[in-house]
mmCIF file of C-alpha atoms in Angstrom:
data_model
loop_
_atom_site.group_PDB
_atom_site.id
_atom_site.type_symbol
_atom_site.label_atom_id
_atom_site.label_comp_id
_atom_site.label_asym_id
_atom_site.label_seq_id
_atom_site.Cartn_x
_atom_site.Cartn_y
_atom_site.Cartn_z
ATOM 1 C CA UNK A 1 -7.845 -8.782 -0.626
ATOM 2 C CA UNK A 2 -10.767 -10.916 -1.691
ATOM 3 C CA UNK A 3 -13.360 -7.777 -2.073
ATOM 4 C CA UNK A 4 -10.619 -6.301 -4.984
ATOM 5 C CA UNK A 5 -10.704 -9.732 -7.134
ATOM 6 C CA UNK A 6 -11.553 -9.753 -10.725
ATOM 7 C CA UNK A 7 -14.426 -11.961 -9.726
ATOM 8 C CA UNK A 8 -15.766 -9.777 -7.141
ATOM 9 C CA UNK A 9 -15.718 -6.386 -9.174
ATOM 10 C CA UNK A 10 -17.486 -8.119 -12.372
ATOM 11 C CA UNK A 11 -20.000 -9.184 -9.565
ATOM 12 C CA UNK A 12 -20.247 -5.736 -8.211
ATOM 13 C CA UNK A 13 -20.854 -4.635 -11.975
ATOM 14 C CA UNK A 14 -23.165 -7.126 -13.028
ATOM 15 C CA UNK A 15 -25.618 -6.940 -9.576
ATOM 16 C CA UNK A 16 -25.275 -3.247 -9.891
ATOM 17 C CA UNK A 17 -26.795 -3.718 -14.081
ATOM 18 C CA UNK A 18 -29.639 -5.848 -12.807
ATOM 19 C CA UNK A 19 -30.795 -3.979 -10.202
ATOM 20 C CA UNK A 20 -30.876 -0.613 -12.157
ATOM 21 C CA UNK A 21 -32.838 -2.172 -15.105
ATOM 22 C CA UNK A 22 -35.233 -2.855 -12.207
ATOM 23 C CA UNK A 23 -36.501 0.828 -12.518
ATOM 24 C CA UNK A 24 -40.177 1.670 -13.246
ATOM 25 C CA UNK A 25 -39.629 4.917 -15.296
ATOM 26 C CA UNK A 26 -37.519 4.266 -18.248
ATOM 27 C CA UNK A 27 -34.972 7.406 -17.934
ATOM 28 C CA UNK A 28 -34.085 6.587 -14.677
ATOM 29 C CA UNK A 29 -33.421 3.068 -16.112
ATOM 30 C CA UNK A 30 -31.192 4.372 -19.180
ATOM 31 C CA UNK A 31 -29.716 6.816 -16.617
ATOM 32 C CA UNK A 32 -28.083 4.324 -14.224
ATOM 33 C CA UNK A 33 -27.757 1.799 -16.960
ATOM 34 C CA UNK A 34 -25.300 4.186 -19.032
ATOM 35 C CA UNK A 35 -23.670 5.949 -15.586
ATOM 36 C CA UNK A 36 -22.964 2.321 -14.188
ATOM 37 C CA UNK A 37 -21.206 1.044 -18.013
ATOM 38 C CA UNK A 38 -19.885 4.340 -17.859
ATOM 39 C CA UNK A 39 -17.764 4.379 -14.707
ATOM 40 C CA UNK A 40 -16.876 0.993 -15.039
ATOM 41 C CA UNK A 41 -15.097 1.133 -18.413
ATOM 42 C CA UNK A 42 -13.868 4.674 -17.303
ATOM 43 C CA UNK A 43 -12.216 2.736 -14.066
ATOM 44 C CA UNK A 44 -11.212 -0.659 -15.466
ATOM 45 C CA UNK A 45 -7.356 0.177 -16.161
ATOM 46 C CA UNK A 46 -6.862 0.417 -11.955
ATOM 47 C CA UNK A 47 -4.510 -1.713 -10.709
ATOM 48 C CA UNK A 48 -4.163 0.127 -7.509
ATOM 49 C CA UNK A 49 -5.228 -2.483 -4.650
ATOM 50 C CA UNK A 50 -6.242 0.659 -2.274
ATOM 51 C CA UNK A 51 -8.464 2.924 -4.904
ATOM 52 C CA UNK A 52 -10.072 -0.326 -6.374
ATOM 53 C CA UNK A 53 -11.261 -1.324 -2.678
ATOM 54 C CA UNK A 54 -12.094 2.524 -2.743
ATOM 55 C CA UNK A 55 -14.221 2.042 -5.589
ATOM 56 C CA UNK A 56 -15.759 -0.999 -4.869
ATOM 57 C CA UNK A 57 -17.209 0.531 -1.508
ATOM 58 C CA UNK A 58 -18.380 3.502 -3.337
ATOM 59 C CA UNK A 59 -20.036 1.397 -6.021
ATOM 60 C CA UNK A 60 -21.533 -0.393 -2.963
ATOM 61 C CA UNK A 61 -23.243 2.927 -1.512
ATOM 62 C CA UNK A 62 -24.837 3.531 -4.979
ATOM 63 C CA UNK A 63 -25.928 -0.036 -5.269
ATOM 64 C CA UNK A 64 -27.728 0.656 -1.966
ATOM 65 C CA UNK A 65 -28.834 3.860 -3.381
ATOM 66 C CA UNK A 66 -30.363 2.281 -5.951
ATOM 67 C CA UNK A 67 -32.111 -0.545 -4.741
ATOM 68 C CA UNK A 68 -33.790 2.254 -2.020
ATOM 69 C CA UNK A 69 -34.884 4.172 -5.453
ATOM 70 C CA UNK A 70 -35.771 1.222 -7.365
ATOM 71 C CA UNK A 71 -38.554 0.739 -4.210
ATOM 72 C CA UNK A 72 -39.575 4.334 -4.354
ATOM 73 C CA UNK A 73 -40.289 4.044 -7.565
ATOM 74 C CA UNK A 74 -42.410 1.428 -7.673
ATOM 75 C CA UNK A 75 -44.921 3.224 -5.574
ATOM 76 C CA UNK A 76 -45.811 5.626 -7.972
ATOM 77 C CA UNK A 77 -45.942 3.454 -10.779
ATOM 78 C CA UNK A 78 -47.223 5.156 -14.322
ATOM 79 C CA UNK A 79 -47.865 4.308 -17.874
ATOM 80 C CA UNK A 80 -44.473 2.898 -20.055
ATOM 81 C CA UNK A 81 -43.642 5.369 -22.629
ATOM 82 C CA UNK A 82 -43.980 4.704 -26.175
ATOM 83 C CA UNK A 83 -40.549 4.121 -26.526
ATOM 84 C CA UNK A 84 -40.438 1.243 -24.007
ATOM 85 C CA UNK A 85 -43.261 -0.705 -26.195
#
């Protein structure tokens, strides 16, 4: 299965990193940031062919997910906290 390579997971992962830091408002940012690292680590001992296709079409819905939020977001754009400076 081509989708369940190494290659094609760390893609998932890294496409899935960029797009979240994408986010206007800086807790939704840190939010998917640390929830993507998160379930990645938490997953990367499967060797299961089956559950890692499993996961990679769920991590597909979410990238979706976000890239729809990521959009919403940006229309109601607002001032960066002072963290973010």
């Amino acid at each position: 299965m081509a989708s369940t390579s190494k290659t094609a997971v760390l893609k998932m992962y890294k496409t899935m990193l960029r797009e979240s830091s994408k986010f206007s408002f800086y807790n939704y940012r840190m939010y998917a940031l640390r929830r993507i690292k998160d379930k990645f680590r938490e997953n990367k001992s499967l060797r299961d062919p089956t559950e890692i296709q499993h996961n990679m079409q769920e991590a597909n819905k979410y990238l979706e997910i976000i890239k729809r939020q990521v959009i919403v977001g940006d229309l109601y754009k607002s001032d960066k906290l002072v963290i973010e400076n």
